[in-house]
Amino acid sequence: MARKYIIVTGGVLSGIGKGVVSASIGRLMKESGIKVNSLKVDPYLNVDAGTMNPNQHGEVFVTDDGYEADLDLGHYERFLGIEMKRFNNMTAGQIYKTVIEKEREGKYLGGTVQMVPHVTQEIKNRIEAVEADVLLIEIGGTVGDIEGEIFLEAVRQLSTEKGRENFMFVHVTFVPYLRVTNEFKTKPTQQSVQLLRRIGIHPDMLVVRTEMEIDTESLEKVALFGGLDSKYVINLPDLGNIYEVPEGLYKMNVQKLIADKLSFDIKTDMKWNCPKSFRRDKIAIIGKYLGTDDAYKSIMESIFLCGVKKPELIDSERLEELDDEGVKALLSNYDGLIIPGGFGKRGIEGKIKALKYARINDVPLLGICLGMQLMVIEYARNVKNLENANSREFDENTPYAVIDIMEEQKKIINMGGTMRLGSQRTELIRGSKLFELHNEDIIYERHRHRYEANSQDFSELFKMPGEEGEKLIISAKSDFVEAVELEDHPFYMGVQYHPEFKSKVGDPNPVFIGFVQAIEKLKNK
């Protein structure tokens, strides 16, 4: 069949779940036997999300090939169960940078470089480079945003060139409920559709987001003003969690409506292994990016996919103000702790206090990236009495640089990179808890960091599984220490990589499964 395109746009306001709707539609297509791929379009001028502050924009999601992406790519990975790559994300910054570089190189043969056709053509080239039978394109932002208009124009042109019958435009919008008059107000949605039509795009389906189920009369009004058959106006009220969306859309026959519109045959199966019941474990993330709930999105979703309600966030700077007893009083309310990744010294001492509490009191703890490094620092200070042990990231003059930029890492940086990014080969050490969780000798996990555990200069801190002595066990390694753990502890494990980026629906990363199982085992005692 000819290649098909599903274009997802958003209207009225941001944050209504356009990315989740897009990923859910992609999953429906995959379950229907279609080879589907996705492209997330971000109209911002950043080249990628690598320099964005998590407090403002949420987490930076890292792909296997080392691309630093918007967190929406995490939704696509978790929902579709396929690995995203750098070509699955396109930003305005990338497009304009490429066009300007071509102009400087004389590739336009002295012609006047313009938004149309040069920028739109570059966008179309990037779209066509993604392989799929059905390509799902989510255009970030909302219709009417200045920065997004050029992308809408590009897909409008593409639909003309490739045949409008091969395109389906899905517009996700919001209908507010006015409690004063006890009615849904459809006017914002009507105006959003009108904006799209002025651009030359007529939506084929409207997904109407609401806080509660909308009445039929309001839906029919939306259909009338949108020029659509009412069966193509889908109401998606708030659900218990985002993983209920694919099944909700499936029950409303969205996959059949899309297949009919785009003229292809589908299967009617739906296998969706998201958790249906949840344990009451209380888990805390000791973080420092608290400006948005999305700063630790993939960690929270990984825990949720293990069948546990999402963790609570605790400000690590708050812990800095407490003594040991105060830390214990606060953290004793939780069954397990996670120390996540991050950059910079702010809040570090609070995280170290949390680590000391968990280590001494046998509280299950998972350290991720920076979290693993701080486990080494805490152990050096409080067990091996290396006073003022630290990372060179936080203290250039520390007498004990137990975390440092190692010689092998310096070679990586000198070759043009600033961090270890993307999937890296990791050897698991037999006899460790981490090996038991994976039951594999070699795994590939994603990294995003500069500094490493300095096992070369501080051998008194580390040992291999089965060796004698009170030390941290090295449970995984590459050219560097990749994971550490304690043997006489229910679960005290740190990994240098980011296991949260590999969790999928029905297949959370084994590290999170082991962490949750350790909590359950302790509670059952």
Short mmCIF file of C-alpha atoms in Angstrom, two decimals, residues 164-365:
data_model
loop_
_atom_site.label_atom_id
_atom_site.label_comp_id
_atom_site.label_asym_id
_atom_site.label_seq_id
_atom_site.Cartn_x
_atom_site.Cartn_y
_atom_site.Cartn_z
CA ARG A 164 -4.82 13.82 0.50
CA GLU A 165 -6.31 10.30 0.62
CA ASN A 166 -3.04 9.14 2.26
CA PHE A 167 -3.27 11.67 5.09
CA MET A 168 -5.37 11.75 8.22
CA PHE A 169 -5.33 14.89 10.34
CA VAL A 170 -6.22 14.32 14.01
CA HIS A 171 -6.78 17.44 16.08
CA VAL A 172 -6.62 17.11 19.89
CA THR A 173 -8.52 19.89 21.59
CA PHE A 174 -10.04 20.83 24.93
CA VAL A 175 -13.62 21.62 25.88
CA PRO A 176 -13.85 23.27 29.32
CA TYR A 177 -16.76 22.76 31.69
CA LEU A 178 -18.16 26.00 33.10
CA ARG A 179 -19.45 25.14 36.55
CA VAL A 180 -21.23 28.49 36.97
CA THR A 181 -23.68 27.61 34.20
CA ASN A 182 -23.25 23.82 34.34
CA GLU A 183 -22.36 23.45 30.66
CA PHE A 184 -19.50 22.52 28.36
CA LYS A 185 -18.20 25.42 26.27
CA THR A 186 -17.26 24.37 22.72
CA LYS A 187 -16.36 27.81 21.37
CA PRO A 188 -12.55 27.49 21.98
CA THR A 189 -12.57 24.21 20.03
CA GLN A 190 -14.58 25.75 17.19
CA GLN A 191 -12.06 28.59 16.93
CA SER A 192 -9.12 26.18 17.02
CA VAL A 193 -10.59 24.20 14.11
CA GLN A 194 -11.17 27.44 12.20
CA LEU A 195 -7.49 28.36 12.66
CA LEU A 196 -6.49 25.02 11.15
CA ARG A 197 -8.84 25.45 8.21
CA ARG A 198 -7.43 28.91 7.44
CA ILE A 199 -4.02 27.27 7.12
CA GLY A 200 -5.54 24.88 4.60
CA ILE A 201 -5.88 21.83 6.82
CA HIS A 202 -9.29 20.28 7.46
CA PRO A 203 -9.12 17.85 10.42
CA ASP A 204 -10.45 14.36 9.75
CA MET A 205 -10.88 13.49 13.42
CA LEU A 206 -11.28 15.52 16.59
CA VAL A 207 -10.21 14.09 19.95
CA VAL A 208 -12.06 16.18 22.50
CA ARG A 209 -10.40 16.23 25.91
CA THR A 210 -12.61 16.97 28.88
CA GLU A 211 -12.43 16.66 32.65
CA MET A 212 -15.54 14.45 32.63
CA GLU A 213 -17.60 12.71 29.96
CA ILE A 214 -19.21 15.25 27.64
CA ASP A 215 -22.88 15.28 26.62
CA THR A 216 -23.94 14.17 23.13
CA GLU A 217 -25.37 17.57 22.23
CA SER A 218 -22.02 19.30 22.78
CA LEU A 219 -20.21 16.67 20.71
CA GLU A 220 -22.68 17.12 17.86
CA LYS A 221 -22.14 20.88 18.00
CA VAL A 222 -18.37 20.32 17.70
CA ALA A 223 -18.96 17.99 14.73
CA LEU A 224 -21.26 20.50 13.03
CA PHE A 225 -18.88 23.44 13.31
CA GLY A 226 -15.90 21.25 12.45
CA GLY A 227 -17.57 19.90 9.32
CA LEU A 228 -17.17 16.29 10.45
CA ASP A 229 -19.33 13.21 10.70
CA SER A 230 -20.07 12.89 14.43
CA LYS A 231 -18.49 9.41 14.56
CA TYR A 232 -15.12 11.11 13.94
CA VAL A 233 -15.51 13.29 17.05
CA ILE A 234 -14.07 11.27 19.93
CA ASN A 235 -14.51 12.27 23.55
CA LEU A 236 -11.58 11.40 25.81
CA PRO A 237 -12.34 12.41 29.41
CA ASP A 238 -9.74 12.30 32.17
CA LEU A 239 -8.88 8.70 33.08
CA GLY A 240 -7.24 7.10 36.09
CA ASN A 241 -3.84 7.06 34.36
CA ILE A 242 -2.39 7.61 30.89
CA TYR A 243 -2.03 3.87 30.23
CA GLU A 244 -5.80 3.53 30.07
CA VAL A 245 -5.89 5.73 26.93
CA PRO A 246 -5.01 3.05 24.29
CA GLU A 247 -7.73 0.70 25.56
CA GLY A 248 -10.17 3.61 25.79
CA LEU A 249 -9.54 4.58 22.16
CA TYR A 250 -9.70 0.92 21.14
CA LYS A 251 -13.15 0.52 22.70
CA MET A 252 -14.29 3.60 20.75
CA ASN A 253 -13.11 1.87 17.54
CA VAL A 254 -10.60 4.59 16.68
CA GLN A 255 -8.33 2.09 14.90
CA LYS A 256 -11.20 1.10 12.57
CA LEU A 257 -12.07 4.75 11.83
CA ILE A 258 -8.44 5.45 10.92
CA ALA A 259 -8.17 2.30 8.78
CA ASP A 260 -11.37 3.18 6.91
CA LYS A 261 -10.19 6.72 6.26
CA LEU A 262 -6.75 5.62 5.03
CA SER A 263 -8.02 2.51 3.20
CA PHE A 264 -6.01 -0.29 4.74
CA ASP A 265 -6.90 -3.59 6.40
CA ILE A 266 -6.23 -4.22 10.07
CA LYS A 267 -6.42 -6.97 12.68
CA THR A 268 -8.71 -6.38 15.65
CA ASP A 269 -6.50 -7.66 18.50
CA MET A 270 -5.48 -5.57 21.50
CA LYS A 271 -2.80 -6.86 23.87
CA TRP A 272 -2.02 -4.22 26.44
CA ASN A 273 -0.15 -5.35 29.55
CA CYS A 274 -0.31 -2.21 31.66
CA PRO A 275 -0.91 -2.64 35.42
CA LYS A 276 -4.55 -2.81 36.50
CA SER A 277 -4.01 -2.95 40.27
CA PHE A 278 -1.43 -1.17 42.38
CA ARG A 279 0.44 -1.93 45.60
CA ARG A 280 0.46 0.63 48.38
CA ASP A 281 4.25 0.97 48.63
CA LYS A 282 5.39 4.49 49.45
CA ILE A 283 8.46 5.48 47.47
CA ALA A 284 10.21 8.86 47.52
CA ILE A 285 12.46 10.42 44.90
CA ILE A 286 15.03 12.67 46.57
CA GLY A 287 15.30 15.29 43.83
CA LYS A 288 16.22 18.89 43.22
CA TYR A 289 14.30 19.70 40.04
CA LEU A 290 10.87 20.39 41.49
CA GLY A 291 9.62 23.04 39.07
CA THR A 292 7.55 20.48 37.14
CA ASP A 293 6.26 16.95 37.77
CA ASP A 294 7.92 15.92 34.49
CA ALA A 295 11.53 16.40 35.66
CA TYR A 296 11.74 12.70 36.67
CA LYS A 297 9.07 11.43 34.27
CA SER A 298 10.69 8.17 33.11
CA ILE A 299 11.60 7.11 36.66
CA MET A 300 8.03 7.71 37.83
CA GLU A 301 6.61 5.79 34.87
CA SER A 302 9.04 2.90 35.44
CA ILE A 303 7.81 2.52 39.03
CA PHE A 304 4.20 2.82 37.87
CA LEU A 305 4.74 0.09 35.27
CA CYS A 306 5.89 -2.17 38.12
CA GLY A 307 2.43 -1.86 39.65
CA VAL A 308 3.21 0.79 42.28
CA LYS A 309 1.63 4.23 42.49
CA LYS A 310 3.95 6.99 41.36
CA PRO A 311 6.64 8.12 43.84
CA GLU A 312 6.48 11.33 45.84
CA LEU A 313 9.09 14.05 45.37
CA ILE A 314 11.17 15.30 48.30
CA ASP A 315 13.36 18.39 47.95
CA SER A 316 16.96 17.41 48.71
CA GLU A 317 17.69 20.98 49.83
CA ARG A 318 15.08 20.51 52.57
CA LEU A 319 17.10 17.56 53.91
CA GLU A 320 20.22 19.71 54.11
CA GLU A 321 18.56 21.74 56.86
CA LEU A 322 17.87 18.65 59.02
CA ASP A 323 20.08 16.68 61.39
CA ASP A 324 20.21 12.87 61.26
CA GLU A 325 17.17 12.51 63.50
CA GLY A 326 15.18 14.98 61.40
CA VAL A 327 16.11 13.11 58.23
CA LYS A 328 15.03 9.83 59.83
CA ALA A 329 11.72 11.32 61.01
CA LEU A 330 10.91 12.50 57.49
CA LEU A 331 12.14 9.52 55.48
CA SER A 332 10.80 6.81 57.80
CA ASN A 333 7.40 7.46 56.19
CA TYR A 334 8.65 5.77 53.00
CA ASP A 335 9.26 2.13 52.09
CA GLY A 336 11.97 2.88 49.51
CA LEU A 337 14.08 5.77 48.20
CA ILE A 338 15.40 6.72 44.77
CA ILE A 339 18.31 9.11 44.26
CA PRO A 340 18.04 10.26 40.60
CA GLY A 341 20.47 11.85 38.17
CA GLY A 342 21.27 15.54 37.90
CA PHE A 343 24.03 18.11 37.51
CA GLY A 344 25.60 20.69 39.81
CA LYS A 345 26.25 20.80 43.59
CA ARG A 346 22.90 22.27 44.69
CA GLY A 347 21.09 19.87 47.00
CA ILE A 348 23.90 17.29 46.96
CA GLU A 349 24.47 17.16 50.73
CA GLY A 350 20.76 16.47 51.29
CA LYS A 351 20.93 13.47 48.97
CA ILE A 352 24.00 12.20 50.83
CA LYS A 353 22.05 12.42 54.12
CA ALA A 354 19.27 10.34 52.57
CA LEU A 355 21.82 7.74 51.42
CA LYS A 356 23.32 7.47 54.89
CA TYR A 357 19.85 6.98 56.38
CA ALA A 358 18.94 4.23 53.86
CA ARG A 359 22.27 2.43 54.24
CA ILE A 360 22.17 2.34 58.05
CA ASN A 361 18.47 1.56 58.39
CA ASP A 362 18.22 -1.15 55.69
CA VAL A 363 15.80 0.87 53.58
CA PRO A 364 15.71 -0.24 49.91
CA LEU A 365 17.50 2.37 47.82
#
